[in-house]
Amino acid sequence: MFTNELIDYNSLKKNLKKDPTSFPVIRLAILSDSATQMVVTALKGYGYEEKLNLEIFEADFDQVDRQVYDSSSELYRFDPQFIIIFFCINNLSRRFGNLSFNDKSAFAADYLSEIEKIYSAITSKLTGKLIFLNFPESLDAVFGHFGNKTDLSLTYQLRKINLGLMDLSQRLTNFFILDLNALQARFGSQFITDYRISVNTDLFFSIDCLPVIAKNTLDIIQANIGRVNKCLILDLDNTLWGGIIAEDGIENLQIGELGIGKAFSDFQRWAKQLKQRGIILAVCSKNDEVIAAEAFEKHPEMVLRMEDFTVFVANWNNKVDNILYIQSVLQIGFDSMVFIDDSPFERNMVRNYIKGIAVPEMPEDPAEYLNYLTSLNLFETSAFTTEDENRTKTYQEEFKRTGIRNQFANEVDFLKNLHMVSRVEAFKPFNIPRVSQLTQRSNQFNLRTVRYSEAEIQKIAGDPGFITRAFSLGDDYGDYGLIGIIILQVKPGQVLFVDTWIMSCRVLKRGMESFMLDQIIGIAKETGATCIQGEYIPTNKNGIVKTHFSDLGFKQEGNYWILNPSGITSGESYIHAE
Amino acid sequence: MPEMERTEVLKTIKLIMEDVFDVSPLVINELTSAADIEEWDSLNHVQLVVTIEKHFKIKFTAKEIRTWVNVGEMCSSILNRQ
């Protein structure tokens, strides 16, 4: 849940006395060469705030190697979903300091190969994700600024390690970086570490820093379990530009060079980059629609343009109703929306009436908007795919379809006229990231809500005990991309168990469900299966598929839904296999 | 900062301890040490020190943090800085 102020350590600690057992369990291991008891406390306490029940295995102090290289260690028996590895800069500096000059220039390369060995050892036995804390800057001043000009300095070797870690995380699946270096840049090294305490106790983080570390760790974990913000809803007057367009006129808006326009231009540039990486932008403003739109169409210095917005709502209704409307158009949860408005009145109203939406308390001075918003890390993600890149376009195509729909007297004619084509393939290296992302993020059309990492999907793809299909859909108006997946498990007794059936809600009511079922029936017949077995595991978000199996003709038997594939011929479908 | 009486400092320490140790009410005197309070472990000690520093707007040295043996010595360290 979004909060404006970080909760202090003492309050987090008190959360440990509360009962988290009604929350989803996350199993987490932490390995470090510093003392991490307080980190564990902060993580658990913060987990409670985020409605997660963190079960944490904390390795004994400085036992990283033993845990990693002993295949019977507690780490492997614990089988965590996430493994946090934190090597402390103090120890790294000491190690570097002890090297002779001859060995110093190879330090980073040696260190990085050690990290990769740790990664290989862990991932050969566990499917969990590694979260590695990179290193804060060293301030050793042995060479001063000249340290940039020689590879013998800690400055150089440390930055090389941090860069190398980024390369590793791009190359290796399930390797994530917690950017402690960026946190140091924001908060300062005095904030991160209290030297009087670290020298006495081996506690690296200051008490005040612990909630920051907990929040940022949980940001990464939550992104990996599908809790991400997908949409940024923006007010206009005094939020995206300075001034009130209806009163001041388009030519007097503070944007670009006028007044403190740069602050607003920078803010717009940030929003535009979010859009480019898959965040949906929406406008929700009390304004005349024509006048508001004109600013984006005609003002030469406007960074955002009409085509950047997926939904544009400018009217005189209250903002709660308008956000409900935006939600109905986008079909995403309120808990994945961020609302930004300079008016405390509007913020409070939205906060009070829409549960789950993140409403940052904005600074009074627009010059501080961006710095404040970036400090909140509102848009953590666990992957970036072409679907993300094209999201705004995809929505816009969808609106065209909706417009066309009204021209047809009935649903069937409309569907026929779309000329839908679906590509059906087994999981392959190029679609695995998107497949994994769908299992992580889909909450509504998801029968069992089993989350799979890329590594796990890879394993399933190569396992003859499973049959996998990824579905893409396109039509005359555009390409939806990869929108559905099924994972079938071959079970004894000619049973085909539907382990995973996920579909993007964007293709609801297109007949895609029946098309996917036809494919399953086809597979059943090919493999000689006599029984297709489905299961619905209810969550508080997947109510829309409660009657999925019965709608498709499955019969309930205990906890399962059964369909005999023989004799079933596929019904009329408006989707053609490519 | 105005000069504070030793008993007032003691009273403030007691309140901070109650908050940090999450135990209330707590009975302490100048001779109370970590051995007397179950919750006063090394981690809570660190948190206690930092909370006291923030409250009185002072900084202790690394040596002080390590060598206090009881509440009375903490009081003295605080009063030395007033």
XYZ file of C-alpha atoms in Angstrom:
660
model
C 0.000 0.000 0.000
C 1.247 3.433 -0.894
C 2.268 5.729 1.963
C 3.643 9.241 1.657
C 5.911 9.093 4.686
C 8.251 6.197 5.327
C 7.407 4.467 8.571
C 10.162 4.650 11.202
C 12.096 1.604 12.329
C 10.506 1.440 15.758
C 7.019 1.225 14.277
C 8.173 -1.436 11.827
C 9.597 -3.383 14.744
C 6.271 -3.180 16.573
C 4.560 -4.712 13.525
C 6.353 -7.960 14.359
C 3.972 -8.402 17.268
C 1.006 -8.342 14.866
C -0.321 -11.406 13.073
C 0.558 -11.517 9.341
C -0.783 -15.031 8.721
C -3.746 -13.862 6.641
C -1.342 -12.312 4.092
C 0.378 -14.108 1.200
C 3.638 -15.782 2.242
C 6.921 -14.702 0.678
C 9.952 -16.837 1.476
C 13.091 -14.828 1.579
C 16.703 -15.611 2.412
C 19.291 -13.026 3.311
C 23.019 -13.674 3.095
C 25.521 -11.072 4.148
C 28.980 -10.386 5.485
C 27.484 -7.822 7.853
C 25.021 -8.182 10.729
C 21.503 -8.255 9.271
C 19.155 -8.835 12.235
C 17.807 -5.295 12.035
C 17.375 -5.523 8.266
C 15.295 -8.645 8.838
C 13.167 -6.844 11.429
C 12.634 -3.885 9.097
C 11.742 -6.182 6.194
C 9.209 -8.141 8.208
C 7.678 -4.976 9.639
C 7.479 -3.381 6.207
C 6.059 -6.607 4.789
C 3.207 -6.283 7.263
C 2.504 -2.763 5.979
C 2.384 -4.169 2.444
C 0.162 -7.046 3.537
C 2.801 -9.701 2.998
C 3.822 -12.429 5.385
C 7.596 -12.589 5.016
C 9.206 -15.811 6.129
C 12.892 -15.010 6.316
C 15.881 -17.283 6.554
C 18.767 -15.251 7.870
C 22.123 -16.928 7.368
C 24.535 -16.678 10.274
C 26.868 -13.705 10.163
C 29.441 -13.928 7.362
C 28.417 -17.427 6.235
C 27.723 -16.630 2.582
C 30.229 -19.085 1.117
C 29.186 -21.959 3.351
C 25.500 -21.449 2.563
C 26.147 -21.139 -1.167
C 28.732 -23.860 -1.775
C 27.461 -26.527 0.619
C 24.651 -28.176 -1.296
C 23.071 -29.426 1.923
C 22.997 -25.992 3.564
C 19.961 -24.428 5.231
C 19.644 -22.048 2.285
C 18.858 -24.885 -0.109
C 16.574 -26.645 2.326
C 14.665 -23.396 2.857
C 14.138 -23.022 -0.929
C 13.352 -19.284 -0.883
C 11.553 -17.348 -3.617
C 14.019 -14.500 -3.179
C 17.638 -14.499 -2.066
C 19.077 -11.178 -0.959
C 22.843 -10.977 -1.113
C 24.446 -8.053 0.595
C 28.191 -7.618 0.610
C 29.152 -4.614 2.637
C 31.337 -1.880 1.134
C 33.399 -1.758 4.336
C 34.608 -5.317 3.823
C 35.161 -4.750 0.116
C 37.276 -1.673 0.858
C 39.312 -3.586 3.428
C 39.944 -6.364 0.959
C 40.970 -3.905 -1.744
C 43.166 -2.031 0.731
C 45.070 -5.195 1.593
C 45.992 -5.923 -2.017
C 49.411 -5.083 -3.362
C 49.517 -2.475 -6.118
C 50.155 -5.216 -8.680
C 46.880 -6.926 -7.886
C 44.666 -3.867 -7.597
C 43.896 -3.384 -11.291
C 42.374 -6.874 -11.596
C 40.194 -6.482 -8.506
C 36.852 -5.787 -10.196
C 37.190 -8.587 -12.745
C 38.076 -11.107 -10.027
C 35.258 -9.915 -7.823
C 32.678 -10.113 -10.593
C 33.681 -13.649 -11.463
C 33.176 -14.587 -7.798
C 29.685 -13.098 -7.928
C 28.887 -15.031 -11.069
C 30.079 -18.240 -9.398
C 27.763 -17.558 -6.473
C 24.926 -16.964 -8.927
C 25.640 -20.218 -10.782
C 25.857 -22.234 -7.583
C 22.572 -20.884 -6.265
C 20.601 -21.043 -9.505
C 21.767 -24.587 -10.230
C 19.748 -25.655 -7.194
C 17.116 -22.993 -6.621
C 14.560 -21.294 -8.860
C 14.326 -18.251 -6.578
C 15.427 -14.791 -7.658
C 18.633 -13.141 -6.511
C 18.524 -9.583 -5.313
C 22.056 -8.260 -5.108
C 22.809 -4.938 -3.447
C 25.326 -3.001 -5.479
C 27.919 -0.801 -3.819
C 27.733 2.759 -2.597
C 30.542 5.042 -3.766
C 33.756 4.809 -1.810
C 35.057 8.088 -0.525
C 38.589 6.900 0.240
C 40.322 9.920 -1.359
C 43.547 7.946 -1.749
C 43.982 9.354 -5.235
C 41.478 12.196 -4.981
C 39.794 13.072 -8.273
C 42.748 11.517 -10.036
C 41.262 8.169 -8.964
C 39.176 8.435 -12.152
C 42.361 8.462 -14.206
C 43.941 5.293 -12.808
C 42.696 1.730 -12.541
C 44.626 1.344 -9.283
C 42.040 3.300 -7.302
C 39.093 1.942 -5.332
C 36.967 4.584 -7.072
C 37.701 3.008 -10.448
C 37.445 -0.636 -9.362
C 34.207 -0.037 -7.461
C 32.484 1.675 -10.356
C 33.691 -1.099 -12.611
C 32.103 -3.622 -10.254
C 28.815 -1.716 -10.246
C 28.807 -1.523 -14.034
C 29.744 -5.213 -14.240
C 26.848 -6.075 -11.929
C 24.446 -4.307 -14.299
C 25.870 -6.307 -17.203
C 25.486 -9.517 -15.224
C 21.886 -8.734 -14.348
C 21.092 -8.027 -17.990
C 22.704 -11.263 -19.096
C 21.480 -13.586 -16.338
C 17.831 -14.338 -15.633
C 16.643 -14.014 -12.055
C 19.473 -11.658 -11.121
C 18.179 -8.321 -9.872
C 20.085 -5.348 -8.496
C 18.992 -3.318 -5.515
C 20.591 0.003 -6.378
C 22.164 0.983 -3.073
C 24.429 3.293 -5.043
C 21.400 5.313 -6.190
C 20.000 5.358 -2.654
C 23.317 6.722 -1.411
C 23.145 9.429 -4.068
C 19.707 10.418 -2.835
C 20.211 10.192 0.900
C 23.952 10.647 1.393
C 26.545 8.331 2.884
C 26.078 9.788 6.390
C 22.447 8.712 6.227
C 23.181 5.214 4.954
C 25.760 4.358 7.608
C 26.324 5.494 11.165
C 30.051 4.910 11.493
C 30.019 4.948 15.284
C 27.565 2.078 15.222
C 29.042 0.105 12.331
C 32.436 0.116 14.052
C 30.908 -1.269 17.260
C 28.457 -3.780 15.896
C 28.922 -4.752 12.216
C 25.514 -3.215 11.539
C 26.107 -1.432 8.263
C 22.857 0.484 7.893
C 21.874 3.305 10.185
C 18.557 2.911 11.990
C 16.978 5.620 9.839
C 18.152 3.920 6.668
C 16.586 0.561 7.506
C 13.023 1.516 6.423
C 14.481 2.782 3.122
C 16.255 -0.538 2.513
C 13.107 -2.446 3.469
C 10.920 -0.368 1.164
C 13.224 -0.716 -1.807
C 13.655 -4.459 -1.291
C 9.891 -4.857 -1.083
C 9.491 -2.703 -4.222
C 11.532 -5.258 -6.164
C 9.772 -8.223 -4.593
C 6.314 -6.781 -5.179
C 7.089 -6.000 -8.811
C 8.125 -9.632 -9.142
C 4.817 -10.886 -7.749
C 2.796 -8.648 -10.041
C 2.122 -5.711 -7.751
C 3.052 -2.866 -10.079
C 1.640 0.493 -11.004
C 0.461 0.522 -14.607
C -1.190 3.883 -15.057
C -0.368 7.499 -14.242
C -3.388 9.801 -14.029
C -2.481 13.462 -14.340
C -4.224 16.708 -13.552
C -3.444 19.611 -15.937
C -3.538 23.159 -14.471
C -0.582 23.703 -12.126
C 0.342 20.033 -12.426
C 1.450 19.518 -16.038
C 1.903 23.242 -16.635
C 1.955 26.408 -14.560
C -1.219 28.493 -14.684
C -4.889 27.914 -15.437
C -5.521 27.507 -19.137
C -9.162 28.668 -19.124
C -8.205 31.919 -17.365
C -4.627 32.626 -18.441
C -4.926 31.462 -22.038
C -2.737 28.968 -23.851
C -0.010 31.554 -24.626
C 0.544 32.327 -20.936
C 1.014 28.789 -19.694
C 4.271 28.239 -17.837
C 5.982 25.521 -19.824
C 9.386 25.510 -21.499
C 11.085 28.898 -21.178
C 8.243 30.852 -19.576
C 8.351 31.434 -15.788
C 9.195 28.240 -13.947
C 8.120 26.358 -17.061
C 11.260 24.213 -17.004
C 10.034 22.432 -13.887
C 6.842 21.457 -15.716
C 8.691 20.524 -18.920
C 10.964 18.232 -16.910
C 7.959 16.680 -15.258
C 6.313 16.087 -18.652
C 9.533 14.623 -20.019
C 9.547 12.158 -17.130
C 5.932 11.178 -17.812
C 6.732 10.742 -21.485
C 9.584 8.358 -20.683
C 7.279 6.383 -18.408
C 4.843 6.097 -21.299
C 7.640 4.887 -23.583
C 8.364 2.075 -21.186
C 4.764 0.955 -20.853
C 3.040 3.108 -18.256
C -0.391 4.249 -19.444
C -0.911 8.000 -19.199
C -4.361 9.429 -18.551
C -5.598 12.970 -18.019
C -8.189 13.787 -15.390
C -8.796 17.532 -15.280
C -11.538 20.001 -14.462
C -11.471 21.834 -17.753
C -13.221 22.341 -21.036
C -12.120 19.397 -23.168
C -11.568 21.433 -26.340
C -9.465 24.068 -24.580
C -7.427 21.456 -22.701
C -6.754 19.411 -25.824
C -5.686 22.532 -27.708
C -2.733 22.970 -25.364
C -1.342 19.583 -26.391
C -2.131 20.124 -30.063
C -0.908 23.681 -30.502
C 1.526 24.756 -27.795
C 4.991 24.468 -29.375
C 6.778 23.682 -26.100
C 4.434 20.999 -24.810
C 6.485 17.789 -24.347
C 3.464 15.519 -24.037
C 1.109 15.313 -27.007
C -2.432 13.997 -27.372
C -1.200 10.656 -28.732
C 0.717 10.066 -25.499
C -2.521 9.793 -23.531
C -4.587 6.658 -23.586
C -7.562 8.280 -21.862
C -8.194 12.020 -21.871
C -10.893 13.209 -19.481
C -11.439 16.962 -19.185
C -14.870 17.964 -17.909
C -16.565 19.412 -14.824
C -17.571 16.159 -13.147
C -15.921 15.229 -9.882
C -12.589 13.446 -10.183
C -13.704 10.322 -8.355
C -16.342 9.645 -11.018
C -13.845 10.441 -13.745
C -11.292 8.021 -12.342
C -13.983 5.343 -12.093
C -14.615 5.992 -15.772
C -10.898 5.752 -16.594
C -10.793 2.445 -14.707
C -13.743 1.110 -16.702
C -11.999 1.986 -19.958
C -8.610 0.529 -19.033
C -9.846 -2.489 -17.065
C -6.993 -2.435 -14.550
C -7.143 -2.396 -10.768
C -7.213 0.846 -8.771
C -4.231 -0.521 -6.860
C -2.180 -0.166 -10.052
C -2.982 3.529 -10.548
C -1.156 6.670 -9.464
C -3.015 9.985 -9.317
C -1.128 13.268 -9.402
C -2.819 16.568 -8.688
C -1.589 19.830 -7.167
C -4.861 20.374 -5.297
C -5.020 18.968 -1.753
C -8.813 18.933 -2.026
C -8.827 16.701 -5.103
C -6.123 14.459 -3.660
C -8.031 13.897 -0.435
C -11.278 13.235 -2.228
C -9.694 10.638 -4.522
C -7.771 9.087 -1.618
C -10.935 8.807 0.478
C -13.238 7.383 -2.164
C -10.962 5.164 -4.237
C -9.346 2.368 -2.273
C -5.886 1.278 -3.330
C -4.978 4.142 -5.661
C -1.634 5.815 -4.884
C -2.010 9.551 -4.324
C 1.321 11.227 -3.552
C 1.121 14.310 -1.345
C 2.681 16.821 -3.739
C 5.192 19.492 -2.666
C 3.809 23.050 -2.812
C 6.606 24.225 -5.064
C 6.411 22.774 -8.605
C 10.212 22.994 -8.766
C 10.226 20.083 -6.305
C 7.596 17.907 -8.015
C 9.976 15.712 -9.933
C 12.535 15.203 -7.221
C 9.789 14.227 -4.820
C 8.008 11.863 -7.207
C 11.189 10.089 -8.229
C 12.068 9.560 -4.556
C 8.927 7.400 -4.188
C 9.993 4.813 -6.790
C 6.391 4.454 -7.939
C 7.071 2.436 -11.071
C 9.322 -0.462 -10.143
C 9.067 -3.323 -12.636
C 10.411 -6.831 -13.016
C 10.678 -6.945 -16.806
C 10.490 -4.867 -19.936
C 9.045 -6.402 -23.085
C 7.831 -5.201 -26.473
C 4.267 -5.434 -25.123
C 5.225 -2.755 -22.597
C 6.724 -0.595 -25.300
C 3.589 -0.774 -27.450
C 0.993 -0.563 -24.694
C -0.372 2.893 -25.478
C -0.712 2.000 -29.150
C -2.472 -1.235 -28.266
C -5.075 0.620 -26.218
C -5.615 3.148 -28.967
C -6.253 0.325 -31.449
C -8.730 -1.124 -28.996
C -10.652 2.140 -28.876
C -10.904 2.073 -32.663
C -12.403 -1.412 -32.437
C -14.898 -0.268 -29.842
C -15.893 2.547 -32.143
C -16.389 0.149 -35.049
C -18.437 -2.199 -32.917
C -21.384 0.191 -32.829
C -21.672 0.002 -36.602
C -22.652 -3.649 -36.455
C -26.118 -4.847 -35.554
C -24.846 -7.837 -33.622
C -21.799 -9.252 -31.900
C -21.234 -12.039 -34.444
C -21.020 -9.678 -37.405
C -18.633 -7.493 -35.467
C -16.364 -10.402 -34.553
C -16.394 -11.785 -38.087
C -15.463 -8.411 -39.445
C -12.390 -8.105 -37.237
C -10.670 -10.928 -39.185
C -8.886 -12.215 -36.132
C -5.831 -14.403 -36.519
C -4.080 -16.200 -33.694
C -0.542 -17.519 -33.667
C -0.190 -20.587 -31.438
C 3.240 -21.778 -30.384
C 4.962 -23.733 -27.678
C 7.068 -21.695 -25.222
C 10.313 -20.662 -26.898
C 13.246 -18.530 -25.800
C 11.843 -15.414 -27.487
C 8.429 -15.606 -25.836
C 9.515 -16.858 -22.411
C 10.001 -13.389 -20.848
C 6.476 -12.341 -21.842
C 5.011 -15.695 -20.774
C 6.629 -15.356 -17.372
C 5.438 -11.759 -17.120
C 1.851 -12.857 -17.824
C 1.992 -15.431 -15.025
C 3.387 -12.756 -12.711
C 0.970 -9.983 -13.562
C -2.355 -11.485 -14.600
C -4.783 -11.425 -11.734
C -8.234 -11.550 -13.278
C -8.378 -14.105 -16.096
C -6.130 -16.513 -14.276
C -7.573 -19.854 -13.190
C -4.965 -20.928 -10.648
C -2.731 -17.835 -10.232
C 0.510 -19.799 -10.123
C 3.393 -17.361 -10.595
C 6.396 -18.529 -12.627
C 9.808 -16.930 -13.015
C 11.551 -16.984 -16.390
C 13.805 -19.781 -15.154
C 10.807 -21.860 -14.108
C 9.071 -21.288 -17.453
C 12.279 -22.341 -19.185
C 12.282 -25.542 -17.156
C 8.646 -26.274 -17.987
C 9.286 -25.587 -21.682
C 11.963 -28.281 -21.733
C 10.068 -30.795 -19.588
C 8.305 -33.557 -21.589
C 5.795 -33.832 -18.740
C 4.335 -30.493 -19.799
C 2.735 -29.189 -22.989
C 2.780 -25.449 -23.408
C 1.066 -22.993 -25.730
C 1.438 -19.250 -26.111
C -1.299 -17.404 -28.017
C -0.913 -14.164 -29.920
C -3.843 -12.370 -31.487
C -4.097 -9.809 -34.241
C -6.865 -8.354 -36.341
C -7.533 -5.665 -38.918
C -6.950 -2.942 -36.356
C -3.678 -4.042 -34.902
C -1.718 -6.628 -33.026
C -2.544 -7.531 -29.437
C 0.731 -9.406 -29.060
C 1.018 -12.407 -26.786
C -2.244 -12.463 -24.843
C -2.835 -15.974 -23.597
C -0.995 -18.984 -22.261
C -1.818 -22.497 -21.251
C 0.398 -24.999 -19.463
C -0.858 -28.575 -19.548
C 0.589 -31.233 -17.320
C 0.545 -34.811 -18.531
C -0.703 -36.935 -15.635
C -1.018 -40.697 -15.251
C -4.238 -42.264 -16.556
C -4.381 -40.251 -19.803
C -5.187 -37.084 -17.844
C -4.262 -33.651 -19.121
C -4.229 -31.240 -16.179
C -4.671 -27.526 -16.889
C -1.887 -26.182 -14.675
C -2.156 -22.659 -16.041
C -4.771 -20.900 -18.152
C -4.250 -17.174 -18.444
C -5.700 -14.652 -20.834
C -5.247 -10.944 -21.012
C -8.477 -9.109 -20.198
C -7.950 -6.977 -23.287
C -9.210 -9.847 -25.462
C -12.288 -10.730 -23.450
C -15.409 -11.344 -25.511
C -13.491 -12.156 -28.666
C -14.147 -15.875 -28.523
C -10.552 -16.462 -27.468
C -11.580 -18.792 -24.609
C -13.276 -21.218 -27.022
C -10.364 -20.969 -29.408
C -7.958 -21.871 -26.617
C -10.192 -24.760 -25.548
C -10.213 -26.075 -29.129
C -6.426 -26.099 -29.007
C -6.449 -28.003 -25.706
C -8.902 -30.544 -27.132
C -6.651 -30.911 -30.163
C -3.670 -31.590 -27.935
C -5.680 -34.087 -25.891
C -6.626 -36.006 -29.019
C -3.061 -35.971 -30.323
C -1.620 -37.256 -27.063
C -4.384 -39.766 -26.484
C -5.582 -38.106 -23.290
C -9.112 -39.126 -22.334
C -9.683 -36.546 -19.655
C -9.010 -32.815 -19.487
C -8.866 -31.775 -15.859
C -9.232 -28.145 -14.815
C -9.076 -26.401 -11.468
C -10.292 -23.004 -10.334
C -8.461 -21.550 -7.343
C -10.365 -18.454 -6.210
C -8.495 -15.298 -5.242
C -10.036 -11.926 -4.512
C -9.289 -10.849 -8.070
C -10.179 -13.754 -10.355
C -13.950 -13.792 -9.889
C -14.499 -13.320 -13.628
C -13.370 -16.895 -14.315
C -15.420 -18.480 -11.538
C -17.764 -20.108 -14.068
C -15.107 -20.450 -16.786
C -14.993 -24.248 -16.862
C -18.742 -24.761 -16.535
C -19.322 -22.187 -19.314
C -17.098 -24.297 -21.542
C -18.936 -27.523 -20.749
C -16.695 -29.016 -18.059
C -18.404 -31.085 -15.325
C -17.486 -30.626 -11.682
C -15.954 -33.586 -9.838
C -14.860 -32.661 -6.336
C -12.390 -29.794 -6.589
C -11.797 -30.359 -10.279
C -13.576 -29.723 -13.548
C -13.556 -32.543 -16.094
C -14.047 -32.655 -19.856
C -13.870 -35.717 -22.056
C -12.344 -34.567 -25.340
C -13.623 -37.400 -27.506
C -16.584 -36.587 -29.656
C -16.287 -32.860 -29.076
C -16.080 -30.890 -32.264
C -15.044 -27.304 -32.174
C -17.830 -24.771 -32.374
C -17.989 -21.768 -34.627
C -15.052 -19.512 -34.017
C -14.162 -16.158 -35.504
C -10.495 -16.653 -34.846
C -8.296 -18.394 -37.371
C -5.069 -20.140 -36.497
C -2.140 -18.658 -38.366
C 19.033 24.121 25.492
C 18.090 24.910 29.112
C 19.813 22.970 31.828
C 17.996 19.861 32.789
C 17.787 18.171 36.137
C 19.215 14.671 36.364
C 15.854 13.264 37.421
C 14.201 14.769 34.365
C 16.789 13.168 32.119
C 16.192 9.865 33.875
C 12.460 10.222 33.348
C 12.977 10.927 29.635
C 15.254 7.902 29.276
C 12.582 5.784 30.915
C 9.961 6.949 28.384
C 12.295 6.321 25.458
C 13.128 2.868 26.817
C 9.441 2.036 27.122
C 8.955 2.959 23.490
C 12.050 1.211 22.125
C 11.696 -1.930 24.262
C 7.925 -1.887 23.818
C 7.456 -2.544 27.555
C 5.331 -0.317 29.748
C 5.591 0.656 32.548
C 9.307 0.157 33.085
C 10.935 0.781 36.446
C 14.500 2.058 36.182
C 17.061 3.852 38.322
C 20.630 4.989 37.894
C 21.969 1.479 38.540
C 19.712 -0.272 36.027
C 21.785 -2.099 33.410
C 21.137 -4.268 30.353
C 21.216 -7.324 32.597
C 18.104 -6.105 34.414
C 15.850 -5.712 31.383
C 15.185 -8.674 29.134
C 14.494 -6.535 26.045
C 17.747 -4.575 26.433
C 19.818 -6.617 23.997
C 22.624 -5.321 21.797
C 20.289 -4.431 18.917
C 17.825 -2.560 21.091
C 20.791 -0.828 22.676
C 21.761 0.638 19.310
C 18.226 1.790 18.707
C 18.027 3.235 22.226
C 21.227 5.220 21.747
C 20.081 6.677 18.434
C 16.657 7.574 19.825
C 18.200 9.311 22.858
C 20.574 11.225 20.586
C 17.710 12.416 18.425
C 15.643 13.452 21.400
C 18.398 15.484 23.079
C 19.928 16.566 19.736
C 23.383 15.300 20.753
C 25.923 12.766 19.462
C 27.738 10.232 21.595
C 31.146 8.876 20.675
C 31.698 5.297 19.513
C 33.533 4.656 22.773
C 30.685 5.902 24.985
C 28.171 3.742 23.137
C 30.321 0.705 23.828
C 31.308 1.326 27.441
C 28.263 2.523 29.418
C 27.487 -0.003 32.127
C 24.242 1.483 33.464
C 21.583 4.163 33.086
C 23.454 6.514 35.409
C 26.409 6.684 33.040
C 24.110 7.427 30.142
C 22.601 10.269 32.189
C 26.070 11.664 32.822
C 26.979 11.527 29.141
C 23.801 13.422 28.284
C 24.267 16.043 31.021
C 27.908 16.578 30.016
C 26.634 17.818 26.682
C 23.942 20.176 27.977
